[in-house]
Short mmCIF file of C-alpha atoms (C1' of nucleotides) in Angstrom, two decimals:
data_model
loop_
_atom_site.label_atom_id
_atom_site.label_comp_id
_atom_site.label_asym_id
_atom_site.label_seq_id
_atom_site.Cartn_x
_atom_site.Cartn_y
_atom_site.Cartn_z
CA MET T 136 64.33 46.17 56.41
CA THR T 137 62.27 45.59 53.33
CA ASP T 138 59.23 47.62 54.14
CA ARG T 139 58.29 48.87 57.33
CA VAL T 140 54.36 49.53 56.11
CA VAL T 141 52.11 46.76 57.50
CA PRO T 142 48.77 46.40 55.44
CA PRO T 143 46.06 47.96 56.93
CA ALA T 144 44.20 44.30 57.40
CA ALA T 145 47.28 42.80 59.33
CA ARG T 146 47.17 45.40 62.13
CA GLN T 147 46.18 44.64 65.59
CA ARG T 148 48.30 45.65 68.21
CA ARG T 149 47.36 48.94 69.25
CA ARG T 150 50.25 50.26 71.31
CA PRO T 151 50.08 53.56 72.33
CA THR T 152 53.10 56.16 72.13
CA LYS T 153 54.85 57.06 74.64
CA GLN T 154 52.63 60.02 75.25
CA GLY T 155 49.39 58.12 74.93
CA VAL T 156 47.97 58.45 71.87
CA VAL T 157 47.05 55.34 69.55
CA LEU T 158 47.89 55.76 65.69
CA SER T 159 45.98 55.06 62.94
CA PRO T 160 46.24 56.29 59.12
CA GLU T 161 42.99 57.77 59.73
CA LEU T 162 44.31 59.70 62.70
CA ILE T 163 47.48 60.58 61.04
CA VAL T 164 45.49 61.85 57.75
CA GLU T 165 42.88 63.63 60.15
CA THR T 166 45.80 65.36 62.05
CA ALA T 167 47.53 66.32 58.75
CA LEU T 168 44.76 68.23 57.51
CA ARG T 169 44.08 69.76 60.75
CA LEU T 170 47.57 70.72 60.85
CA ILE T 171 47.36 72.28 57.11
CA GLU T 172 44.49 74.14 57.93
CA GLU T 173 45.71 75.66 61.38
CA HIS T 174 49.12 76.63 60.47
CA GLY T 175 49.58 77.34 57.04
CA ALA T 176 51.04 74.56 54.23
CA ASP T 177 54.10 74.57 55.13
CA ALA T 178 53.53 73.67 58.65
CA LEU T 179 53.33 70.09 57.46
CA SER T 180 56.52 68.18 57.78
CA VAL T 181 56.83 64.63 59.42
CA ARG T 182 58.62 66.16 62.54
CA ARG T 183 55.91 68.74 62.68
CA LEU T 184 53.16 65.74 62.30
CA GLY T 185 54.76 63.45 64.70
CA ARG T 186 55.13 66.16 67.33
CA ALA T 187 51.63 67.41 66.71
CA LEU T 188 50.25 63.75 67.07
CA GLY T 189 52.49 63.11 70.44
CA ALA T 190 54.57 60.40 68.55
CA ASP T 191 58.06 60.20 67.07
CA PRO T 192 58.22 61.11 63.49
CA SER T 193 59.46 57.72 62.36
CA SER T 194 56.38 56.00 63.65
CA LEU T 195 55.12 57.38 60.59
CA TYR T 196 56.73 55.26 58.51
CA ARG T 197 54.79 52.56 59.61
CA TYR T 198 51.60 53.60 58.29
CA PHE T 199 52.84 55.56 55.12
CA ARG T 200 56.19 54.58 53.10
CA HIS T 201 56.91 58.40 52.50
CA THR T 202 55.31 61.89 52.48
CA ASP T 203 53.98 61.69 49.00
CA ASP T 204 52.16 58.39 49.98
CA LEU T 205 50.61 60.43 53.09
CA MET T 206 49.85 63.09 50.78
CA LEU T 207 47.94 60.76 48.47
CA ALA T 208 45.95 59.53 51.32
CA VAL T 209 45.25 63.32 52.15
CA ALA T 210 43.90 63.82 48.54
CA ASP T 211 41.84 60.93 48.66
CA GLU T 212 40.19 62.14 51.67
CA LEU T 213 39.29 65.31 49.85
CA ILE T 214 37.93 64.08 46.65
CA GLY T 215 35.52 62.45 48.58
CA ARG T 216 34.47 65.29 51.01
CA THR T 217 34.19 67.39 47.90
CA LEU T 218 31.78 65.20 45.86
CA ARG T 219 29.77 63.95 48.72
CA THR T 220 28.45 67.88 49.13
CA TRP T 221 27.19 68.07 45.61
CA ARG T 222 23.92 67.79 45.03
CA PRO T 223 22.90 68.07 41.32
CA THR T 224 19.44 69.82 40.45
CA GLY T 225 19.00 68.83 36.84
CA ASP T 226 19.80 72.29 35.70
CA TRP T 227 23.32 71.73 33.55
CA LEU T 228 24.73 74.91 33.39
CA ALA T 229 23.91 75.63 37.31
CA ASP T 230 25.45 71.69 38.20
CA LEU T 231 28.25 72.50 36.42
CA ARG T 232 29.11 75.71 37.97
CA ASP T 233 28.13 74.61 41.54
CA LEU T 234 30.58 71.52 41.23
CA GLY T 235 33.51 73.71 39.88
CA LEU T 236 33.22 76.26 42.08
CA ARG T 237 33.36 73.46 44.86
CA MET T 238 36.38 71.83 43.45
CA HIS T 239 37.97 74.64 43.48
CA ALA T 240 36.96 75.45 46.82
CA GLY T 241 38.24 72.15 47.90
CA ALA T 242 41.57 72.54 46.48
CA LEU T 243 41.78 76.07 48.57
CA ALA T 244 41.23 74.48 51.44
CA HIS T 245 44.21 72.05 51.29
CA PRO T 246 46.21 73.62 48.72
CA ARG T 247 49.44 71.29 49.46
CA ALA T 248 47.24 68.30 48.93
CA ALA T 249 45.92 69.96 45.95
CA MET T 250 49.26 70.37 44.13
CA LEU T 251 50.27 67.25 44.66
CA SER T 252 47.18 65.48 43.22
CA ALA T 253 45.87 67.40 40.30
CA HIS T 254 47.90 65.63 37.78
CA ARG T 255 46.99 62.22 38.91
CA VAL T 256 44.78 59.67 37.76
CA THR T 257 43.91 57.57 40.61
CA GLY T 258 41.30 55.35 38.86
CA ARG T 259 39.41 55.13 42.45
CA VAL T 260 35.58 55.01 43.08
CA HIS T 261 35.23 58.66 43.96
CA GLU T 262 37.11 59.53 41.03
CA ILE T 263 35.00 57.56 38.77
CA GLN T 264 31.96 58.55 40.37
CA ALA T 265 32.94 62.09 39.29
CA VAL T 266 33.41 61.43 35.52
CA GLU T 267 30.11 59.51 35.44
CA SER T 268 27.98 62.29 36.88
CA ILE T 269 29.52 65.09 34.99
CA LEU T 270 29.57 63.15 31.60
CA GLY T 271 25.85 62.50 32.41
CA VAL T 272 25.12 65.86 32.97
CA LEU T 273 26.37 67.38 29.90
CA ARG T 274 24.89 64.27 27.62
CA ARG T 275 21.34 64.78 29.61
CA ALA T 276 21.82 68.47 28.63
CA GLY T 277 21.85 67.73 24.67
CA PHE T 278 25.73 67.75 23.91
CA PRO T 279 26.80 65.30 21.18
CA ASP T 280 29.43 62.32 22.39
CA PRO T 281 32.25 64.05 21.05
CA GLU T 282 31.09 67.49 22.34
CA ALA T 283 30.82 66.19 25.59
CA VAL T 284 33.63 64.66 26.10
CA ARG T 285 35.45 67.62 25.10
CA ILE T 286 34.04 69.80 27.26
CA TYR T 287 34.02 67.45 30.42
CA HIS T 288 37.96 67.10 29.68
CA ALA T 289 38.18 70.81 29.60
CA PHE T 290 36.11 71.44 32.05
CA VAL T 291 37.78 69.18 34.44
CA ASP T 292 41.21 69.96 33.80
CA GLN T 293 40.53 73.49 34.08
CA ALA T 294 39.11 73.04 37.56
CA LEU T 295 42.19 70.99 38.48
CA ALA T 296 44.52 73.46 36.76
CA PHE T 297 43.37 76.39 38.76
CA GLY T 298 43.14 74.48 41.68
CA ALA T 299 46.62 73.46 41.67
CA LEU T 300 47.72 77.12 40.40
CA ASP T 301 45.55 79.12 43.44
CA SER T 302 46.63 76.54 45.55
CA ALA T 303 50.72 77.18 44.64
CA GLY T 304 49.74 81.05 45.72
CA THR T 305 48.15 80.23 49.00
CA ALA T 306 50.71 77.94 49.83
CA LEU T 307 53.72 80.45 49.30
CA PRO T 308 55.15 81.69 52.72
CA ARG T 309 53.62 84.91 54.07
CA ALA T 310 56.49 86.64 53.11
CA ALA T 311 56.42 86.22 49.69
CA ARG T 312 53.21 86.60 49.10
CA GLU T 313 53.21 90.34 50.94
CA ALA T 314 56.23 90.51 48.15
CA GLU T 315 53.70 89.98 45.46
CA ALA T 316 51.49 92.19 46.22
CA GLU T 317 53.79 95.16 46.58
CA VAL T 318 55.14 94.16 43.44
CA TRP T 319 51.35 94.66 42.06
CA ARG T 320 51.22 97.88 43.58
CA SER T 321 54.53 99.38 43.09
CA THR T 322 55.80 98.02 39.83
CA TYR T 323 52.52 98.07 38.01
CA GLY T 324 50.70 101.10 39.67
CA ARG T 325 53.75 103.08 38.40
CA LEU T 326 54.31 102.41 35.21
CA PRO T 327 54.29 105.57 32.76
CA ALA T 328 51.54 105.85 30.06
CA ASP T 329 53.76 107.01 27.69
CA THR T 330 55.88 103.42 27.34
CA HIS T 331 52.96 101.15 28.85
CA PRO T 332 49.89 103.04 27.74
CA HIS T 333 47.66 99.92 28.20
CA ILE T 334 48.87 99.14 31.95
CA ALA T 335 48.85 102.49 32.76
CA ALA T 336 45.09 103.23 31.78
CA THR T 337 43.69 99.85 33.62
CA ALA T 338 46.63 99.98 36.48
CA SER T 339 43.89 99.86 39.39
CA ARG T 340 41.74 97.42 38.19
CA LEU T 341 44.77 95.25 37.53
CA VAL T 342 45.69 95.68 41.15
CA ALA T 343 42.35 95.26 42.51
CA THR T 344 41.72 91.67 40.41
CA MET T 345 45.05 90.40 40.39
CA ARG T 346 45.03 89.77 44.12
CA SER T 347 41.68 87.17 43.71
CA SER T 348 41.68 84.13 41.56
CA SER T 349 40.37 84.44 38.21
CA TYR T 350 38.81 80.83 38.17
CA PRO T 351 34.89 81.91 38.40
CA ALA T 352 35.82 83.92 35.46
CA ALA T 353 37.40 81.51 33.39
CA LEU T 354 34.82 78.96 34.60
CA GLU T 355 32.34 81.62 33.52
CA LEU T 356 33.85 81.68 29.94
CA LEU T 357 33.75 77.91 29.72
CA LEU T 358 30.41 77.34 30.50
CA THR T 359 29.40 80.57 28.20
CA ALA T 360 31.18 78.72 24.81
CA ALA T 361 29.34 75.77 25.97
CA ARG T 362 26.18 77.30 25.87
CA THR T 363 26.98 78.52 22.58
CA HIS T 364 27.82 75.20 21.20
CA LEU T 365 24.53 73.65 22.34
CA ASP T 366 22.74 76.67 21.05
CA HIS T 367 24.07 75.71 17.93
CA VAL T 368 23.31 71.89 18.24
CA ARG T 369 19.55 72.54 18.54
CA ALA T 370 19.43 75.15 16.30
CA GLY T 371 21.10 72.50 14.06
CA THR T 372 18.51 69.88 14.65
CA GLY T 373 15.53 72.19 14.05
CA GLU T 374 14.43 72.43 17.27
CA MET V 30 75.37 92.10 56.75
CA THR V 31 72.49 94.67 55.48
CA ASP V 32 72.43 93.54 51.92
CA ARG V 33 74.52 91.70 50.24
CA VAL V 34 73.40 91.59 46.91
CA VAL V 35 75.19 94.33 44.80
CA PRO V 36 72.73 96.02 42.11
CA PRO V 37 73.51 94.92 38.53
CA ALA V 38 74.73 98.70 37.57
CA ALA V 39 77.17 98.84 40.08
CA ARG V 40 78.86 95.41 39.51
CA GLN V 41 82.49 95.92 37.88
CA ARG V 42 84.86 93.59 39.80
CA ARG V 43 84.95 90.48 37.61
CA ARG V 44 86.43 88.21 39.86
CA PRO V 45 86.96 84.55 39.18
CA THR V 46 85.78 81.98 41.53
CA LYS V 47 88.22 79.31 42.96
CA GLN V 48 87.72 77.03 40.15
CA GLY V 49 88.13 79.84 37.74
CA VAL V 50 84.37 80.57 36.88
CA VAL V 51 83.12 84.36 36.41
CA LEU V 52 79.97 84.44 37.69
CA SER V 53 77.21 86.87 36.78
CA PRO V 54 73.09 86.63 37.24
CA GLU V 55 72.94 85.39 33.44
CA LEU V 56 75.21 82.52 33.99
CA ILE V 57 73.33 81.38 37.28
CA VAL V 58 70.00 81.49 35.59
CA GLU V 59 71.10 79.91 32.44
CA THR V 60 72.95 77.11 34.84
CA ALA V 61 69.80 76.99 37.08
CA LEU V 62 67.58 76.13 34.13
CA ARG V 63 69.90 73.50 32.69
CA LEU V 64 70.34 71.98 36.04
CA ILE V 65 66.26 71.67 36.39
CA GLU V 66 65.67 70.26 32.74
CA GLU V 67 68.38 67.58 33.25
CA HIS V 68 67.98 66.22 36.66
CA GLY V 69 64.19 67.35 37.60
CA ALA V 70 63.09 70.21 39.84
CA ASP V 71 64.27 68.85 42.74
CA ALA V 72 68.07 68.97 41.85
CA LEU V 73 67.67 72.74 42.13
CA SER V 74 69.18 73.63 45.29
CA VAL V 75 71.45 76.54 46.15
CA ARG V 76 74.55 73.83 47.08
CA ARG V 77 73.63 71.71 44.14
CA LEU V 78 73.54 75.02 41.61
CA GLY V 79 76.98 76.35 43.41
CA ARG V 80 78.26 72.97 42.66
CA ALA V 81 77.08 73.06 39.20
CA LEU V 82 79.06 76.52 38.56
CA GLY V 83 82.02 75.46 40.51
CA ALA V 84 81.56 78.02 42.93
CA ASP V 85 80.46 78.32 46.88
CA PRO V 86 76.92 78.05 47.30
CA SER V 87 76.86 80.90 49.36
CA SER V 88 78.21 83.13 46.25
CA LEU V 89 75.12 83.00 44.88
CA TYR V 90 73.89 85.42 47.67
CA ARG V 91 75.74 87.80 46.13
CA TYR V 92 73.40 87.85 43.14
CA PHE V 93 69.95 86.74 44.65
CA ARG V 94 68.56 87.64 48.02
CA HIS V 95 67.18 83.90 48.40
CA THR V 96 66.25 81.15 45.99
CA ASP V 97 62.80 82.56 45.51
CA ASP V 98 64.43 85.49 44.26
CA LEU V 99 66.22 83.31 41.75
CA MET V 100 63.38 81.35 40.43
CA LEU V 101 61.57 84.61 39.89
CA ALA V 102 64.74 85.02 37.49
CA VAL V 103 64.43 81.92 35.93
CA ALA V 104 60.64 82.49 35.31
CA ASP V 105 61.21 85.76 33.93
CA GLU V 106 63.78 84.21 31.48
CA LEU V 107 61.14 81.55 30.42
CA ILE V 108 58.43 84.14 29.50
CA GLY V 109 61.25 86.29 27.51
CA ARG V 110 61.91 83.19 25.16
CA THR V 111 58.37 82.95 24.60
CA LEU V 112 57.37 86.30 24.05
CA ARG V 113 60.14 86.97 21.59
CA THR V 114 58.96 84.19 19.02
CA TRP V 115 55.27 85.91 19.07
CA ARG V 116 54.49 88.01 16.23
CA PRO V 117 51.17 89.56 16.51
CA THR V 118 49.25 90.54 13.14
CA GLY V 119 46.59 92.73 14.12
CA ASP V 120 43.54 89.96 14.41
CA TRP V 121 42.76 89.94 18.09
CA LEU V 122 41.62 86.54 17.91
CA ALA V 123 44.32 84.96 15.77
CA ASP V 124 46.81 86.36 17.85
CA LEU V 125 45.73 85.69 21.24
CA ARG V 126 45.06 82.07 20.24
CA ASP V 127 48.90 82.06 18.83
CA LEU V 128 50.15 83.43 22.26
CA GLY V 129 48.04 80.90 24.39
CA LEU V 130 49.68 77.79 22.34
CA ARG V 131 53.50 79.37 22.34
CA MET V 132 52.86 79.94 26.28
CA HIS V 133 51.68 76.34 26.41
CA ALA V 134 54.15 74.92 24.33
CA GLY V 135 57.13 77.28 26.04
CA ALA V 136 55.92 75.40 29.22
CA LEU V 137 55.79 71.81 27.93
CA ALA V 138 59.34 72.53 26.52
CA HIS V 139 60.79 73.32 30.27
CA PRO V 140 58.30 71.05 32.40
CA ARG V 141 59.94 71.14 35.42
CA ALA V 142 60.55 75.31 35.41
CA ALA V 143 56.85 76.07 34.47
CA MET V 144 55.79 73.75 37.55
CA LEU V 145 58.02 75.83 39.85
CA SER V 146 57.47 79.27 38.12
CA ALA V 147 53.85 79.41 37.10
CA HIS V 148 52.31 80.88 40.27
CA ARG V 149 54.59 83.61 40.61
CA VAL V 150 54.31 87.09 39.50
CA THR V 151 57.85 88.20 38.56
CA GLY V 152 57.32 91.79 38.14
CA ARG V 153 60.39 91.93 35.78
CA VAL V 154 60.80 93.11 32.12
CA HIS V 155 59.65 90.32 30.35
CA GLU V 156 56.59 89.97 32.27
CA ILE V 157 55.59 93.27 32.31
CA GLN V 158 56.28 93.45 28.37
CA ALA V 159 53.96 90.38 27.72
CA VAL V 160 50.88 92.16 30.53
CA GLU V 161 50.97 95.26 27.97
CA SER V 162 50.95 93.34 25.08
CA ILE V 163 48.07 91.41 26.05
CA LEU V 164 45.90 94.40 27.54
CA GLY V 165 46.77 96.37 24.50
CA VAL V 166 45.76 93.34 22.08
CA LEU V 167 42.46 93.29 23.98
CA ARG V 168 42.07 96.99 24.13
CA ARG V 169 42.29 97.42 20.31
CA ALA V 170 39.97 94.72 19.75
CA GLY V 171 37.58 96.90 21.49
CA PHE V 172 36.97 95.40 25.02
CA PRO V 173 35.88 97.97 27.13
CA ASP V 174 38.38 98.04 30.46
CA PRO V 175 36.62 95.90 32.79
CA GLU V 176 36.12 93.40 30.68
CA ALA V 177 39.87 93.55 28.81
CA VAL V 178 41.27 93.27 32.38
CA ARG V 179 38.86 90.21 33.22
CA ILE V 180 39.48 88.36 30.29
CA TYR V 181 43.23 89.13 30.35
CA HIS V 182 43.44 87.56 33.93
CA ALA V 183 41.61 84.58 33.00
CA PHE V 184 43.64 83.87 29.44
CA VAL V 185 47.10 83.81 31.47
CA ASP V 186 45.80 82.19 34.52
CA GLN V 187 44.46 79.56 32.17
CA ALA V 188 47.73 79.48 29.79
CA LEU V 189 49.82 79.04 32.80
CA ALA V 190 47.92 76.79 35.04
CA PHE V 191 47.50 74.74 31.95
CA GLY V 192 50.75 74.89 31.17
CA ALA V 193 51.81 73.64 34.96
CA LEU V 194 49.09 70.67 34.91
CA ASP V 195 50.39 69.13 31.77
CA SER V 196 54.08 69.76 32.51
CA ALA V 197 53.32 68.18 35.69
CA GLY V 198 52.23 65.15 33.60
CA THR V 199 55.09 64.74 31.25
CA ALA V 200 57.09 65.07 34.62
CA LEU V 201 56.19 62.28 35.54
CA PRO V 202 58.60 59.16 35.54
CA ARG V 203 57.64 57.03 32.29
CA ALA V 204 56.53 53.96 34.33
CA ALA V 205 53.62 56.22 36.45
CA ARG V 206 53.09 57.65 33.12
CA GLU V 207 52.42 54.38 31.37
CA ALA V 208 50.44 53.16 34.62
CA GLU V 209 48.12 55.78 34.50
CA ALA V 210 47.30 54.88 30.43
CA GLU V 211 46.88 51.39 31.86
CA VAL V 212 44.31 52.99 34.19
CA TRP V 213 42.23 54.53 31.82
CA ARG V 214 42.58 51.79 29.22
CA SER V 215 41.68 48.77 32.01
CA THR V 216 39.23 50.81 34.45
CA TYR V 217 37.16 53.12 32.26
CA GLY V 218 37.44 51.21 29.41
CA ARG V 219 35.60 48.14 30.93
CA LEU V 220 32.72 49.96 33.10
CA PRO V 221 29.24 47.84 32.58
CA ALA V 222 26.95 49.98 30.73
CA ASP V 223 24.19 49.16 33.52
CA THR V 224 26.15 51.16 36.28
CA HIS V 225 27.92 53.73 34.44
CA PRO V 226 25.90 54.42 31.45
CA HIS V 227 27.83 57.44 30.32
CA ILE V 228 31.24 56.23 30.69
CA ALA V 229 30.18 53.18 28.80
CA ALA V 230 28.96 55.06 25.79
CA THR V 231 31.66 57.47 25.49
CA ALA V 232 34.55 55.06 26.52
CA SER V 233 36.54 54.96 23.25
CA ARG V 234 36.56 58.66 22.96
CA LEU V 235 37.24 59.16 26.78
CA VAL V 236 40.46 56.90 26.54
CA ALA V 237 41.75 58.49 23.36
CA THR V 238 41.43 61.83 24.21
CA MET V 239 42.60 61.64 27.61
CA ARG V 240 46.26 61.24 26.69
CA SER V 241 46.27 64.95 25.10
CA SER V 242 46.13 67.91 26.50
CA SER V 243 42.67 69.94 26.87
CA TYR V 244 44.17 73.31 26.47
CA PRO V 245 43.26 73.64 23.22
CA ALA V 246 40.21 73.16 23.75
CA ALA V 247 39.77 75.23 26.64
CA LEU V 248 41.79 78.09 25.33
CA GLU V 249 39.18 78.00 22.07
CA LEU V 250 36.09 77.99 24.52
CA LEU V 251 37.73 81.11 26.22
CA LEU V 252 38.21 82.57 22.98
CA THR V 253 34.57 81.84 21.76
CA ALA V 254 33.33 83.21 24.97
CA ALA V 255 35.07 86.42 24.27
CA ARG V 256 33.95 87.04 20.93
CA THR V 257 30.49 86.60 22.30
CA HIS V 258 30.97 89.21 24.86
CA LEU V 259 33.11 91.32 22.09
CA ASP V 260 29.53 91.00 20.18
CA HIS V 261 27.15 92.06 22.76
CA VAL V 262 29.28 95.24 23.25
CA ARG V 263 29.29 96.01 19.39
CA ALA V 264 25.59 95.74 19.55
CA GLY V 265 25.06 97.55 22.21
CA THR V 266 27.09 100.77 20.74
CA GLY V 267 24.42 100.18 18.11
CA GLU V 268 27.33 99.11 15.53
"C1'" DT N 40 101.51 102.12 43.85
"C1'" DC N 41 98.42 101.70 46.75
"C1'" DC N 42 93.67 100.70 49.10
"C1'" DA N 43 88.81 100.45 49.11
"C1'" DC N 44 85.90 97.12 49.06
"C1'" DA N 45 83.02 93.62 45.57
"C1'" DG N 46 82.82 89.33 46.03
"C1'" DG N 47 84.53 84.66 46.77
"C1'" DT N 48 85.20 81.47 51.01
"C1'" DC N 49 84.21 79.02 55.27
"C1'" DA N 50 81.95 77.65 58.84
"C1'" DA N 51 77.95 76.64 61.63
"C1'" DC N 52 72.88 77.08 62.50
"C1'" DG N 53 68.12 75.04 62.67
"C1'" DG N 54 65.60 72.95 59.63
"C1'" DT N 55 64.08 68.80 56.84
"C1'" DG N 56 63.10 63.21 55.27
"C1'" DT N 57 64.48 59.00 55.88
"C1'" DT N 58 66.39 54.73 57.53
"C1'" DG N 59 68.87 50.68 60.80
"C1'" DT N 60 68.85 49.30 65.02
"C1'" DC N 61 66.92 48.31 69.25
"C1'" DA N 62 63.34 47.91 73.07
"C1'" DT N 63 58.87 46.64 74.61
"C1'" DA N 64 54.52 45.63 75.10
"C1'" DA N 65 50.29 43.26 73.29
"C1'" DG N 66 47.91 39.38 72.18
"C1'" DG N 67 47.45 34.79 71.17
"C1'" DT N 68 48.59 29.92 73.10
"C1'" DG N 69 49.00 26.51 76.65
"C1'" DC G 47 49.02 32.39 84.52
"C1'" DA G 48 53.60 32.28 81.88
"C1'" DC G 49 55.31 32.43 77.62
"C1'" DC G 50 56.48 33.47 73.15
"C1'" DT G 51 55.86 36.18 68.67
"C1'" DT G 52 56.34 40.22 66.54
"C1'" DA G 53 53.81 44.68 65.63
"C1'" DT G 54 55.07 48.72 66.32
"C1'" DG G 55 56.78 52.65 68.98
"C1'" DA G 56 61.79 55.42 69.98
"C1'" DC G 57 66.31 56.61 69.51
"C1'" DA G 58 70.22 58.08 66.78
"C1'" DA G 59 72.30 58.78 62.90
"C1'" DC G 60 72.90 60.09 57.79
"C1'" DA G 61 72.96 63.56 54.00
"C1'" DC G 62 70.55 66.71 52.58
"C1'" DC G 63 68.51 71.65 52.52
"C1'" DG G 64 68.73 77.54 53.05
"C1'" DT G 65 70.80 80.89 55.11
"C1'" DT G 66 74.16 84.03 57.39
"C1'" DG G 67 78.14 86.27 59.73
"C1'" DA G 68 83.22 86.82 59.49
"C1'" DC G 69 86.78 86.02 57.15
"C1'" DC G 70 89.86 86.81 53.30
"C1'" DT G 71 91.77 88.32 48.54
"C1'" DG G 72 92.44 90.16 44.24
"C1'" DT G 73 90.59 93.94 41.13
"C1'" DG G 74 90.16 98.15 39.52
"C1'" DG G 75 90.21 103.11 39.89
"C1'" DA G 76 92.97 107.53 41.55
#
DNA sequence: TCCACAGGTCAACGGTGTTGTCATAAGGTG
DNA sequence: CACCTTATGACAACACCGTTGACCTGTGGA
């Protein structure tokens, strides 16, 4: 068996499985996404996916070389979906905020895929489109090129990094997540003021905010800083 | 078997394994860290760790409830190592910048462990120390509590998130990393100006910066925004 | 010296990704 | 229609994985 994966173009014999399902890469990716959404990230295994599809697990290896390959296909589908719903308005600040939140939400909707694909450069159409759009927003807003590239880089990496970080959180088994919440409540909520004054003074706030993502706040900070830079640029040119 | 883990204080009978090794939580954590760095994150399994230690895998359950518990201990050890070299000076901006860069560097020094532990709350000594220190820096600088907590959260998560993201990059096999660089050079460096004007205009800059981490830039943006907020607070109180 | 028991070991369970081999039905051809 | 090729699904097996219950043994305190 050199390679059991047949290129899509060569596929023709649509032979149904024992349970009457006709497999296809699209159907497999869709089912994987559905499985993740409905039963949590750890519900995705080749065997479970096979069961959900009504096919033998090993059949999937006719379509994807291995699990990683499948996850990348899922991730690619996600990029497409995120970008497809973004409608830039011309207000650079609002547009970037909107896109950032969309990217983050997209990642959280499919944690496993986000974690696997956050650090990979695909060089595919959707990714290129995204780069062009974001750079366009920044340059039209008046950022000089070096600044635009720097902010673009920080913006994208921040969205991806937080997406992956928060995804990892939601991808945890239920028991582990509850354990974390309990740690915040019982450990950080009860430290005495004489040994840990700063934690004690802010404990309730800490416990309350720790369970939510800090991405919106971090995004806002990034955008604030960007606007500050832009103000300086404009002041410099005498506007 | 209600609970086979004995609290450290009660431990006394240092009985060697068949192969003559005397186990301890510290030895196990160190070996785990070494295993992760040398053979990749996937190399860390209870069974492999047992083998590396010269002990039966099930012995480890006398020291850690389950694998997750062990990972948290590894994560806390990493935090401790980072914090131990940090010397705050009293200048909040410089101190946070220094700590952020240290955390990022620490993550890159142990990429695989960083990726595994970035998203976990350990609730252990070193982590608690870190929280207390950072909150202290912010509150002494004059940030009101809600602001301090928000910035603390964003600061820490950003450092962890970028640490994990950049770690993932360096943890890639050499071939994959070169393939990514090639994608940037050949794909993004050659897009025509009429279809992708913004990428074409900034191509050389894009290709040049893409291979380095954007964390320093993102950190700087976050700190800039924090200072802006602080200025507003001070102006508000009439200083 | 004795003995309680901490702590190491063994075997087993149900899960995982992956692959070598086989069976068969679909589709093209005459 | 019958025939042949072969894409593709199914099966069984392999080597792992985390975890646990039962067992055994040597250590340290009294």
